[in-house]
Coordinates of C-alpha atoms in Angstrom, one line a residue:
M1 CA -75.1 51.4 16.3
T2 CA -75.5 52.6 12.7
L3 CA -72.5 52.3 10.4
P4 CA -71.6 55.2 8.1
D5 CA -72.8 54.8 4.6
F6 CA -69.7 55.1 2.4
T7 CA -71.5 54.2 -0.9
D8 CA -71.5 56.7 -3.7
D9 CA -74.7 58.7 -3.7
E10 CA -74.8 61.1 -6.6
T11 CA -77.9 63.0 -5.2
D12 CA -76.2 63.9 -1.9
R13 CA -72.9 65.1 -3.5
P14 CA -71.9 68.2 -5.4
T15 CA -72.0 67.8 -9.1
R16 CA -68.5 66.7 -10.5
A17 CA -67.0 64.8 -13.4
R18 CA -67.2 61.0 -13.0
R19 CA -63.7 59.4 -12.5
P20 CA -63.0 56.3 -14.7
K21 CA -63.5 52.9 -13.1
R22 CA -59.8 52.2 -13.8
R23 CA -58.9 54.3 -10.9
R24 CA -60.5 51.8 -8.5
W25 CA -58.5 49.0 -10.2
L26 CA -55.3 50.9 -9.6
V27 CA -56.1 51.1 -5.9
H28 CA -56.2 47.3 -5.8
A29 CA -53.2 46.8 -8.0
I30 CA -50.9 49.4 -6.5
V31 CA -52.1 50.8 -3.1
W32 CA -52.8 47.5 -1.4
P33 CA -49.4 45.9 -2.3
V34 CA -47.7 49.1 -1.0
L35 CA -49.7 48.9 2.2
A36 CA -48.7 45.2 2.5
L37 CA -45.1 46.1 2.2
V38 CA -45.5 48.7 4.9
L39 CA -47.0 46.1 7.1
I40 CA -44.1 43.6 6.6
G41 CA -42.3 43.1 9.9
G42 CA -45.2 44.0 12.1
G43 CA -48.5 43.1 10.4
V44 CA -50.5 40.5 8.8
A45 CA -48.2 40.1 5.8
A46 CA -45.2 39.5 8.2
W47 CA -47.2 36.9 10.1
V48 CA -48.1 35.1 6.8
L49 CA -44.5 35.3 5.5
Y50 CA -43.1 34.1 8.8
N51 CA -45.3 31.0 8.8
D52 CA -44.5 30.4 5.1
A53 CA -40.8 30.7 5.8
M54 CA -41.0 28.2 8.7
S55 CA -42.9 25.8 6.6
V56 CA -40.4 26.1 3.8
R57 CA -37.5 25.7 6.2
D58 CA -39.0 22.4 7.6
D59 CA -39.6 21.1 4.1
L60 CA -36.1 22.0 2.9
E61 CA -34.7 20.3 5.9
E62 CA -36.7 17.1 5.0
A63 CA -35.5 17.4 1.4
R64 CA -31.9 17.8 2.6
S65 CA -32.2 14.7 4.7
A66 CA -33.7 12.8 1.8
V67 CA -30.9 13.8 -0.5
S68 CA -28.3 12.6 2.0
E69 CA -30.2 9.2 2.4
F70 CA -30.4 8.9 -1.4
Q71 CA -26.7 9.4 -1.8
K72 CA -25.9 6.8 0.8
A73 CA -28.4 4.3 -0.7
A74 CA -27.0 4.8 -4.2
E75 CA -23.4 4.4 -3.1
A76 CA -24.4 1.2 -1.2
R77 CA -26.3 0.0 -4.4
Q78 CA -29.5 -0.4 -2.3
L79 CA -31.6 0.0 -5.3
D80 CA -34.9 -1.0 -3.6
Q81 CA -34.6 1.9 -1.3
L82 CA -34.1 4.6 -4.0
Q83 CA -37.8 4.9 -5.1
P84 CA -39.3 5.5 -1.5
I85 CA -36.5 8.1 -0.8
A86 CA -37.1 9.8 -4.2
D87 CA -40.9 10.0 -3.4
R88 CA -40.1 11.7 -0.1
L89 CA -37.7 14.1 -1.8
E90 CA -40.3 14.9 -4.5
A91 CA -43.1 15.6 -1.9
S92 CA -40.9 17.8 0.4
A93 CA -39.5 19.7 -2.6
Q94 CA -42.9 20.4 -4.0
R95 CA -44.2 21.6 -0.5
A96 CA -41.1 23.8 -0.1
V97 CA -41.4 25.5 -3.5
E98 CA -45.1 26.2 -3.4
P99 CA -45.2 29.1 -0.9
T100 CA -42.3 30.8 -2.7
T101 CA -44.4 31.1 -5.9
G102 CA -47.0 33.4 -4.2
V103 CA -47.2 37.2 -4.7
L104 CA -46.6 38.0 -1.1
W105 CA -43.3 36.0 -1.1
R106 CA -42.2 37.8 -4.2
M107 CA -43.0 41.1 -2.7
G108 CA -41.0 40.1 0.3
E109 CA -38.0 39.7 -2.0
L110 CA -38.3 43.5 -2.8
V111 CA -38.1 44.7 0.8
P112 CA -34.8 46.3 1.7
V113 CA -32.6 44.4 4.2
V114 CA -34.7 41.2 4.4
G115 CA -35.5 40.7 0.7
E116 CA -32.3 38.8 -0.3
N117 CA -33.2 36.1 2.4
F118 CA -36.5 35.4 0.7
R119 CA -34.9 35.3 -2.7
A120 CA -32.2 32.9 -1.6
V121 CA -34.6 30.5 0.0
R122 CA -36.8 30.6 -3.2
I123 CA -33.8 29.8 -5.4
I124 CA -32.8 26.9 -3.1
A125 CA -36.4 25.5 -3.0
E126 CA -36.7 25.8 -6.8
G127 CA -33.4 24.2 -7.3
I128 CA -34.1 21.1 -5.1
D129 CA -37.5 20.8 -6.9
E130 CA -35.7 20.8 -10.3
V131 CA -33.1 18.3 -9.2
S132 CA -35.9 16.0 -7.9
N133 CA -38.1 16.2 -11.0
E134 CA -35.5 16.4 -13.8
I135 CA -32.7 14.2 -12.4
V136 CA -33.5 12.0 -9.4
T137 CA -36.9 10.7 -10.5
P138 CA -35.8 9.7 -14.1
A139 CA -32.6 8.2 -12.7
V140 CA -34.5 6.1 -10.2
G141 CA -36.7 4.8 -12.9
L142 CA -33.6 3.7 -14.9
A143 CA -31.4 2.5 -12.0
G144 CA -33.4 -0.6 -11.2
D145 CA -33.4 -1.8 -14.8
F146 CA -30.0 -0.6 -16.0
G147 CA -27.6 -3.1 -17.3
L148 CA -25.7 -4.4 -20.4
R149 CA -27.8 -7.1 -21.9
R150 CA -27.0 -9.1 -25.0
D151 CA -29.5 -10.4 -27.5
P152 CA -29.1 -14.2 -27.5
A153 CA -30.0 -14.3 -31.2
T154 CA -27.6 -11.6 -32.5
G155 CA -25.1 -11.3 -29.7
G156 CA -25.5 -7.6 -29.8
F157 CA -26.0 -5.3 -26.8
D158 CA -29.3 -3.5 -26.0
L159 CA -28.3 0.1 -26.2
A160 CA -31.7 1.6 -25.0
P161 CA -30.6 1.9 -21.3
L162 CA -27.3 3.5 -22.4
R163 CA -29.1 6.1 -24.5
E164 CA -31.5 6.8 -21.7
A165 CA -28.7 7.2 -19.2
S166 CA -26.9 9.6 -21.6
D167 CA -30.0 11.7 -21.9
I168 CA -30.4 11.9 -18.1
A169 CA -26.7 12.8 -17.7
T170 CA -27.1 15.6 -20.3
T171 CA -30.1 17.0 -18.5
A172 CA -28.3 16.8 -15.2
E173 CA -25.4 18.8 -16.6
R174 CA -27.7 21.5 -17.9
V175 CA -29.7 21.7 -14.6
V176 CA -26.7 21.7 -12.3
T177 CA -24.9 24.3 -14.4
D178 CA -27.9 26.6 -14.5
L179 CA -28.5 26.2 -10.7
H180 CA -24.9 26.8 -9.9
D181 CA -25.0 30.1 -11.8
R182 CA -28.2 31.2 -10.0
V183 CA -26.9 30.3 -6.5
Q184 CA -23.6 32.1 -7.3
G185 CA -25.8 35.2 -7.9
I186 CA -27.1 35.2 -4.3
D187 CA -25.5 38.0 -2.2
T188 CA -24.7 36.1 1.1
N189 CA -23.5 39.4 2.6
A190 CA -27.1 40.4 2.7
T191 CA -28.5 37.2 4.2
I192 CA -28.7 36.0 7.8
G193 CA -26.4 33.3 9.0
Q194 CA -28.7 30.4 8.6
V195 CA -29.6 31.3 5.1
S196 CA -26.0 32.0 4.2
E197 CA -25.1 28.5 5.5
A198 CA -27.8 26.9 3.5
V199 CA -26.6 28.7 0.3
V200 CA -23.1 27.5 0.9
E201 CA -24.2 24.0 1.6
F202 CA -26.4 23.9 -1.6
D203 CA -23.6 25.4 -3.6
D204 CA -21.2 22.7 -2.4
V205 CA -23.7 20.0 -3.4
L206 CA -23.9 21.5 -6.8
G207 CA -20.1 21.8 -7.1
S208 CA -19.7 18.1 -6.2
A209 CA -22.4 17.2 -8.8
G210 CA -20.7 19.5 -11.3
D211 CA -17.4 17.6 -10.8
A212 CA -19.1 14.2 -11.1
I213 CA -21.3 14.7 -14.1
P214 CA -18.4 15.1 -16.6
Q215 CA -17.0 11.9 -15.4
L216 CA -20.3 10.2 -15.9
N217 CA -20.7 11.7 -19.4
G218 CA -17.2 10.6 -20.3
A219 CA -17.8 7.0 -19.1
L220 CA -21.1 6.8 -21.0
A221 CA -19.6 8.3 -24.1
G222 CA -16.7 5.8 -23.9
V223 CA -19.0 2.8 -23.5
G224 CA -21.2 4.1 -26.3
A225 CA -18.2 4.6 -28.6
M226 CA -17.0 1.0 -28.0
L227 CA -20.4 -0.4 -28.8
G228 CA -21.0 1.7 -32.0
I229 CA -24.0 3.7 -30.5
D230 CA -23.6 6.2 -33.3
G231 CA -23.1 3.7 -36.1
P232 CA -20.3 1.6 -37.5
K233 CA -16.9 2.2 -36.1
T234 CA -13.5 0.5 -35.9
V235 CA -12.2 0.3 -32.3
L236 CA -8.6 -0.6 -31.4
L237 CA -7.9 -2.0 -28.0
T238 CA -4.2 -1.6 -27.1
F239 CA -2.7 -3.5 -24.1
L240 CA 0.2 -1.5 -22.6
N241 CA 3.2 -3.3 -21.2
N242 CA 4.3 -1.7 -17.9
A243 CA 7.4 -3.9 -17.7
E244 CA 8.9 -1.6 -20.4
A245 CA 7.8 1.7 -18.9
A246 CA 6.6 4.7 -20.8
A247 CA 4.9 7.8 -19.5
L248 CA 1.4 6.5 -20.1
G249 CA 2.2 3.1 -18.7
G250 CA 4.2 1.2 -21.3
G251 CA 4.3 0.5 -25.0
P252 CA 1.2 -1.0 -26.8
A253 CA 2.7 -4.5 -27.2
A254 CA -0.5 -6.2 -28.2
S255 CA -3.6 -4.9 -29.9
T256 CA -7.1 -6.1 -30.9
L257 CA -9.1 -4.5 -33.7
L258 CA -12.9 -4.5 -33.4
S259 CA -15.7 -3.7 -35.8
V260 CA -18.7 -2.3 -33.8
D261 CA -22.1 -1.2 -34.9
N262 CA -25.3 -0.5 -32.8
G263 CA -24.3 -2.9 -30.1
T264 CA -22.6 -5.6 -32.1
M265 CA -18.9 -6.3 -31.7
T266 CA -16.7 -8.4 -34.0
V267 CA -13.0 -9.1 -33.6
V268 CA -11.3 -8.2 -37.0
R269 CA -7.6 -9.0 -36.2
Q270 CA -5.0 -9.1 -33.5
A271 CA -1.5 -7.7 -33.8
S272 CA 1.7 -7.3 -31.8
S273 CA 4.4 -4.6 -32.0
A274 CA 6.5 -6.9 -34.1
D275 CA 3.9 -6.5 -36.9
F276 CA 5.0 -2.9 -37.4
T277 CA 8.3 -2.8 -39.2
Q278 CA 8.6 0.7 -40.7
R279 CA 11.0 2.9 -38.8
T280 CA 10.2 6.4 -40.3
P281 CA 8.2 9.0 -38.5
V282 CA 4.5 9.0 -39.0
S283 CA 2.8 12.2 -40.2
V284 CA 1.4 13.4 -36.9
P285 CA 2.0 17.1 -35.9
V286 CA 3.8 17.4 -32.6
D287 CA 5.7 20.3 -31.1
D288 CA 9.4 20.6 -31.6
S289 CA 9.8 20.6 -27.8
A290 CA 8.2 17.1 -27.6
V291 CA 10.6 15.8 -30.2
Q292 CA 13.6 17.3 -28.3
L293 CA 12.4 15.7 -25.1
Y294 CA 11.4 12.2 -26.4
N295 CA 13.4 12.2 -29.7
E296 CA 11.9 10.7 -32.9
I297 CA 11.5 7.2 -31.4
F298 CA 8.0 8.1 -30.3
L299 CA 7.0 8.9 -33.9
T300 CA 8.8 5.9 -35.5
H301 CA 7.2 3.0 -33.7
P302 CA 3.9 2.3 -31.9
N303 CA 5.9 1.2 -28.8
G304 CA 7.3 4.7 -28.5
S305 CA 3.9 6.4 -29.0
T306 CA 3.1 6.4 -25.3
S307 CA 6.3 8.2 -24.3
R308 CA 4.6 11.6 -23.8
P309 CA 2.0 12.0 -21.0
D310 CA -0.7 13.0 -23.5
F311 CA -3.0 10.2 -24.8
P312 CA -4.5 12.1 -27.7
T313 CA -0.9 12.4 -29.1
A314 CA -0.3 8.7 -28.5
A315 CA -3.6 7.7 -30.1
Q316 CA -3.0 9.7 -33.2
I317 CA 0.4 8.1 -33.6
I318 CA -1.0 4.6 -33.1
S319 CA -3.8 5.4 -35.6
A320 CA -1.3 6.6 -38.2
D321 CA 0.8 3.5 -37.7
W322 CA -2.2 1.2 -38.3
Q323 CA -3.2 3.2 -41.4
R324 CA 0.3 3.0 -42.8
E325 CA 1.0 -0.7 -42.0
M326 CA -2.5 -2.3 -41.9
G327 CA -4.5 0.0 -44.2
V328 CA -7.0 0.6 -41.4
T329 CA -7.7 3.9 -39.6
P330 CA -9.3 3.3 -36.2
N331 CA -12.1 5.6 -35.1
V332 CA -11.7 4.8 -31.4
I333 CA -8.6 3.8 -29.5
V334 CA -8.7 2.4 -26.0
S335 CA -5.6 1.6 -23.9
I336 CA -5.5 -0.5 -20.8
D337 CA -2.6 -2.1 -18.9
P338 CA -2.5 -5.2 -16.7
I339 CA -2.6 -3.0 -13.6
G340 CA -6.0 -1.7 -14.8
L341 CA -7.0 -5.3 -15.8
S342 CA -6.4 -6.5 -12.3
R343 CA -9.0 -4.0 -11.1
L344 CA -11.5 -5.2 -13.7
L345 CA -10.9 -8.9 -12.8
K346 CA -11.9 -8.2 -9.3
V347 CA -15.4 -7.8 -10.7
T348 CA -15.5 -10.4 -13.4
G349 CA -13.7 -13.1 -11.5
P350 CA -11.0 -15.4 -13.0
V351 CA -10.4 -15.7 -16.7
T352 CA -9.6 -19.1 -18.1
L353 CA -7.1 -19.4 -21.0
P354 CA -7.4 -22.2 -23.7
D355 CA -4.9 -24.4 -21.9
G356 CA -6.8 -24.1 -18.6
E357 CA -4.6 -21.5 -16.9
Q358 CA -6.4 -18.9 -15.0
L359 CA -5.7 -15.2 -14.8
T360 CA -7.0 -13.5 -11.6
S361 CA -6.9 -10.1 -10.1
E362 CA -4.0 -11.2 -7.9
N363 CA -1.8 -12.8 -10.5
V364 CA -2.5 -11.1 -13.9
V365 CA 0.2 -8.5 -13.5
T366 CA 2.9 -11.0 -12.6
K367 CA 1.9 -13.6 -15.2
L368 CA 1.7 -11.2 -18.1
L369 CA 4.6 -8.9 -17.2
N370 CA 7.2 -11.3 -15.8
E371 CA 6.4 -15.0 -15.7
A372 CA 5.5 -15.1 -19.4
Y373 CA 9.1 -14.1 -20.4
F374 CA 10.5 -17.0 -18.4
R375 CA 8.0 -19.5 -19.8
F376 CA 8.2 -18.2 -23.4
P377 CA 11.7 -16.7 -23.9
E378 CA 11.2 -16.3 -27.7
G379 CA 9.3 -13.4 -29.0
P380 CA 6.7 -15.3 -31.2
E381 CA 5.8 -17.6 -28.3
S382 CA 5.2 -14.7 -25.9
D383 CA 3.2 -12.8 -28.5
A384 CA 0.9 -15.8 -28.9
Y385 CA 0.5 -16.1 -25.2
F386 CA -0.4 -12.4 -24.9
A387 CA -2.9 -12.7 -27.8
A388 CA -4.6 -15.6 -26.1
A389 CA -4.8 -13.8 -22.8
A390 CA -6.1 -10.6 -24.5
S391 CA -8.8 -12.6 -26.3
A392 CA -9.9 -14.4 -23.2
I393 CA -10.1 -11.3 -21.1
F394 CA -12.0 -9.5 -23.8
D395 CA -14.6 -12.3 -24.0
R396 CA -15.0 -12.3 -20.3
I397 CA -15.5 -8.5 -20.0
T398 CA -17.9 -8.4 -22.9
S399 CA -20.0 -11.2 -21.5
A400 CA -21.5 -8.6 -19.1
D401 CA -22.1 -11.5 -16.7
Y402 CA -21.2 -9.5 -13.6
D403 CA -22.3 -6.6 -11.4
V404 CA -22.5 -3.7 -13.9
W405 CA -22.4 -1.1 -11.0
A406 CA -19.3 -2.7 -9.5
M407 CA -17.7 -2.7 -13.0
A408 CA -18.5 1.0 -13.4
D409 CA -16.5 1.6 -10.1
A410 CA -13.7 -0.5 -11.4
V411 CA -13.5 1.4 -14.7
V412 CA -13.4 4.7 -12.8
D413 CA -10.6 3.4 -10.5
A414 CA -8.6 2.2 -13.5
A415 CA -9.0 5.5 -15.3
N416 CA -8.1 7.6 -12.2
G417 CA -5.0 5.5 -11.8
G418 CA -3.9 6.3 -15.4
S419 CA -4.4 2.7 -16.5
L420 CA -7.4 3.2 -18.8
M421 CA -7.6 5.9 -21.5
M422 CA -9.7 6.6 -24.6
W423 CA -9.6 8.7 -27.7
S424 CA -12.1 9.2 -30.5
D425 CA -11.7 10.8 -33.9
D426 CA -15.3 12.2 -33.5
P427 CA -14.9 15.7 -32.0
A428 CA -18.3 15.5 -30.2
T429 CA -17.4 12.3 -28.5
Q430 CA -13.9 13.4 -27.7
A431 CA -15.3 16.6 -26.1
L432 CA -17.2 14.4 -23.6
F433 CA -13.9 13.0 -22.3
E434 CA -12.7 16.5 -21.4
G435 CA -12.2 17.0 -17.7
T436 CA -11.9 13.2 -17.0
R437 CA -8.8 11.0 -16.4
L438 CA -10.1 8.9 -19.3
Q439 CA -8.9 11.5 -21.6
G440 CA -5.3 10.9 -20.6
V441 CA -4.1 14.6 -20.5
L442 CA -2.6 17.0 -18.0
P443 CA -4.9 19.9 -16.9
Q444 CA -4.4 23.2 -18.7
S445 CA -4.6 25.3 -15.6
N446 CA -3.7 25.2 -11.9
D447 CA -7.1 26.4 -10.6
G448 CA -8.7 23.2 -9.4
S449 CA -5.5 21.6 -8.4
T450 CA -1.8 22.1 -9.3
V451 CA -0.9 18.9 -11.1
L452 CA 2.8 18.0 -11.4
G453 CA 4.1 15.1 -13.4
V454 CA 6.6 12.3 -12.7
Y455 CA 7.1 10.0 -15.6
F456 CA 9.5 7.2 -16.6
R457 CA 10.6 5.6 -19.9
D458 CA 12.8 2.5 -20.3
R459 CA 15.7 2.9 -22.8
S460 CA 17.3 -0.5 -22.2
S461 CA 15.2 -2.3 -24.8
S462 CA 14.1 -4.6 -21.9
K463 CA 11.3 -5.7 -19.7
I464 CA 13.3 -4.9 -16.6
D465 CA 10.9 -2.4 -15.0
Y466 CA 9.2 -5.3 -13.2
Y467 CA 12.1 -4.8 -10.7
L468 CA 12.2 -1.0 -10.7
H469 CA 11.3 0.8 -7.5
T470 CA 10.6 4.6 -7.5
E471 CA 9.7 7.3 -5.0
A472 CA 8.7 10.9 -5.4
T473 CA 8.7 13.7 -2.8
V474 CA 7.2 17.0 -3.8
T475 CA 7.7 20.0 -1.5
T476 CA 5.4 23.0 -2.0
N477 CA 6.6 26.4 -1.0
A478 CA 3.5 28.6 -0.8
C479 CA 5.1 31.3 1.3
T480 CA 4.3 33.5 -1.6
P481 CA 0.8 32.2 -2.3
D482 CA 0.2 33.7 -5.7
A483 CA 3.6 32.4 -7.1
P484 CA 4.6 29.2 -5.2
T485 CA 7.5 27.0 -6.0
Y486 CA 7.6 23.2 -6.2
T487 CA 10.6 21.0 -5.6
V488 CA 10.2 17.5 -7.2
E489 CA 12.6 14.9 -6.0
V490 CA 12.7 11.3 -7.5
R491 CA 14.6 8.3 -6.3
L492 CA 15.1 5.1 -8.5
R493 CA 16.5 1.7 -7.5
F494 CA 16.6 -1.7 -9.2
D495 CA 16.0 -4.7 -6.9
I496 CA 16.6 -7.9 -8.9
P497 CA 16.9 -11.1 -6.8
D498 CA 20.4 -12.6 -7.0
D499 CA 19.1 -16.1 -7.4
I500 CA 17.4 -15.7 -10.7
E501 CA 18.8 -15.7 -14.2
L502 CA 17.0 -13.1 -16.4
P503 CA 15.9 -14.2 -19.9
D504 CA 17.5 -12.1 -22.7
Y505 CA 14.1 -10.6 -23.4
V506 CA 13.9 -9.2 -19.9
D507 CA 17.5 -8.2 -19.5
S508 CA 18.9 -5.4 -21.5
G509 CA 20.3 -6.3 -24.9
L510 CA 22.0 -3.0 -25.3
Y511 CA 24.0 -2.3 -22.1
D512 CA 25.5 -4.0 -19.1
F513 CA 23.4 -1.6 -17.0
Y514 CA 19.8 -0.3 -17.1
R515 CA 18.9 3.1 -18.6
T516 CA 15.8 4.9 -17.4
E517 CA 14.6 8.3 -18.5
V518 CA 12.9 10.5 -15.9
F519 CA 10.6 13.3 -17.0
L520 CA 9.5 15.9 -14.5
Y521 CA 6.7 18.4 -15.4
G522 CA 6.0 21.6 -13.4
P523 CA 2.9 23.7 -13.1
V524 CA 1.1 25.3 -16.0
G525 CA 2.8 28.5 -17.0
G526 CA 5.7 27.9 -14.6
A527 CA 9.5 27.9 -15.2
T528 CA 12.4 25.7 -14.1
A529 CA 14.3 27.3 -11.2
A530 CA 16.9 24.6 -10.6
V531 CA 18.0 21.1 -11.8
E532 CA 20.1 18.9 -9.5
V533 CA 21.5 15.4 -9.3
P534 CA 22.2 14.6 -5.6
E535 CA 22.9 10.9 -6.4
A536 CA 24.0 10.0 -9.9
G537 CA 23.9 6.2 -9.6
L538 CA 26.2 4.8 -12.3
E539 CA 25.7 8.0 -14.3
T540 CA 23.0 10.6 -14.8
V541 CA 22.8 13.2 -17.6
T542 CA 20.4 16.1 -17.4
G543 CA 18.5 17.8 -20.3
P544 CA 17.1 18.9 -22.4
S545 CA 15.0 21.5 -20.6
V546 CA 11.9 22.5 -22.6
V547 CA 8.4 23.7 -22.3
D548 CA 5.9 21.0 -23.2
L549 CA 2.1 20.8 -22.9
G550 CA 2.3 24.4 -21.5
R551 CA 4.6 23.4 -18.7
P552 CA 8.3 23.4 -17.9
A553 CA 9.7 19.9 -18.4
E554 CA 13.0 18.4 -17.3
K555 CA 14.6 15.2 -18.5
F556 CA 17.1 13.0 -16.7
T557 CA 18.8 10.0 -18.2
V558 CA 19.7 7.7 -15.4
D559 CA 22.0 4.6 -15.7
L560 CA 21.9 2.1 -12.9
R561 CA 23.2 -1.4 -12.1
N562 CA 21.2 -3.7 -9.8
G563 CA 21.2 -2.4 -6.2
Q564 CA 22.3 1.2 -7.1
T565 CA 20.2 4.3 -6.3
A566 CA 19.9 7.5 -8.1
L567 CA 18.3 10.8 -6.9
V568 CA 17.3 13.6 -9.2
R569 CA 15.6 16.9 -8.4
A570 CA 14.0 19.8 -10.2
T571 CA 12.5 23.0 -8.7
F572 CA 9.7 24.8 -10.6
A573 CA 8.6 28.4 -10.0
G574 CA 5.0 29.4 -10.5
T575 CA 4.0 32.7 -12.1
P576 CA 1.5 34.9 -10.3
G577 CA -2.0 33.3 -10.4
D578 CA -4.4 31.0 -8.7
Y579 CA -3.0 27.6 -7.5
G580 CA -5.0 24.7 -6.2
D581 CA -3.8 21.9 -3.9
T582 CA -0.7 20.0 -5.1
E583 CA -1.4 16.8 -7.0
V584 CA 1.2 14.4 -8.5
R585 CA 0.5 12.2 -11.5
T586 CA 2.9 9.4 -12.3
T587 CA 3.5 6.6 -14.8
P588 CA 1.4 3.5 -13.7
M589 CA 4.3 1.4 -12.5
I590 CA 4.3 -2.3 -11.5
N591 CA 5.8 -1.3 -8.2
A592 CA 3.7 1.9 -7.7
T593 CA 5.6 5.1 -7.2
K594 CA 5.4 6.1 -3.6
V595 CA 4.5 9.8 -3.5
T596 CA 5.1 12.1 -0.5
L597 CA 3.7 15.6 -0.3
A598 CA 5.3 18.2 2.0
D599 CA 5.0 21.9 2.7
A600 CA 7.9 24.2 3.1
T601 CA 8.2 26.1 6.3
C602 CA 7.6 29.8 5.9
G603 CA 9.4 32.6 7.8

């Protein structure tokens, strides 16, 4: 059989103008792709794409499994397993992304009906590959060697691992934010069920990472600030006394001033609240509503500085006090209370004081916030004891002779419980604290969660709150979902054993009863709908009612004798908008406030 001769033969054809060779190039560049698109679904291209899609699917499933194993190994601190898992993730991610870079795959994305499926799979494959290359691989390289190590010669910390970790966290934030935007751009209404599920699952992973990364950035920034990673700083450590309650935990009864620079730390001086004698307001701008709510005491003395549930306010007041009385303006202020210290001591182990006494995770709260006042009834004696304890605890923590990863968990726990907060006068560093509990502020919207506040302040000039017991019940009425109401009910009771005689420093020197102020904060943008006192105790006075920190705030002044109970209540109405799940934040109390959440019955 002789095949037809389709070659151009100028002698056998009529004479005509020669077409440019570009025409043949256009056939290859345009006609064949069009024909390929026509064949999709029933031809060779469909068969190739189908096989590519199955291959990508299998590789993405392997990558998903590797990610899950990596998370579990990381949480279990199984560092020796991270590298093999990361290698598997890298290999499967590379295999998954390779077919999606081809011309045929990209043409598949242009096909009506099915195209969004190809596009979605490519975005997921590219995303996992980016996470593997830019986050997981560098993190694994650092994880096995990360730690806080001191130079025996200088005593300073090696900051190289901290800088590397900060760089990885910054990259992670950029990658995750970019991927989240790209995944959000996928039209899941145009994808099949399996692809839609994969998009949602990947978006959830990115969302979780997006929530975690700011916490990591904030923690790294905090450690860096305390070690002078950006040059010489003055750091003030303030130790809050929960036995004399204030919104943020208690007054800063003892403080340690440090000089830090590029990993070196030197104790400059220690001070107690008794060292601050001026009683005029410091020059810190605050809203009139805050002064109405807390009166001028929170501007006239460091012990009042933590009255408002906003650590930047407290830090600026403390800083102004130190500048006025000591001639020093701290660059960084860190606050921690014995409740937070108890969490850290679980990692460090016992701390031994100069006289041989040991502070442990189990006894540090009781020893510092109650027993010390029985042992040292005079102010100077107790101040010296607190200074010795603070110094010993500081030395133990800065020794870095413990599991750094376990300490990281402890620091996060202390911050999430409101017992550890930080502030920096450097705007760039302070910005890294945003979105973390380390910042010590209430959220500025109700979107992620609707946060309500329940806070206490002692006004008896005492250390009586070791014996105060509190409960809070919050009932959410979401029958009108875009404008819910929240009823916040708080019960207070003192339980002082009859067989003990309280030292004067613990008992109130002002009254023959105990006075506690209760501050209830509603949702952002809300309003107070009702204020009630179902049980007054000895006496309860309401007001003022103000808007503070963008929220309705109600104050109750409650007077109680031992054994009496008071019950106060405020109802807050939300304005139309988006509201997340209800969350309640409270003063870190020695006897933790029991919080109960309830939902109103609709209909």
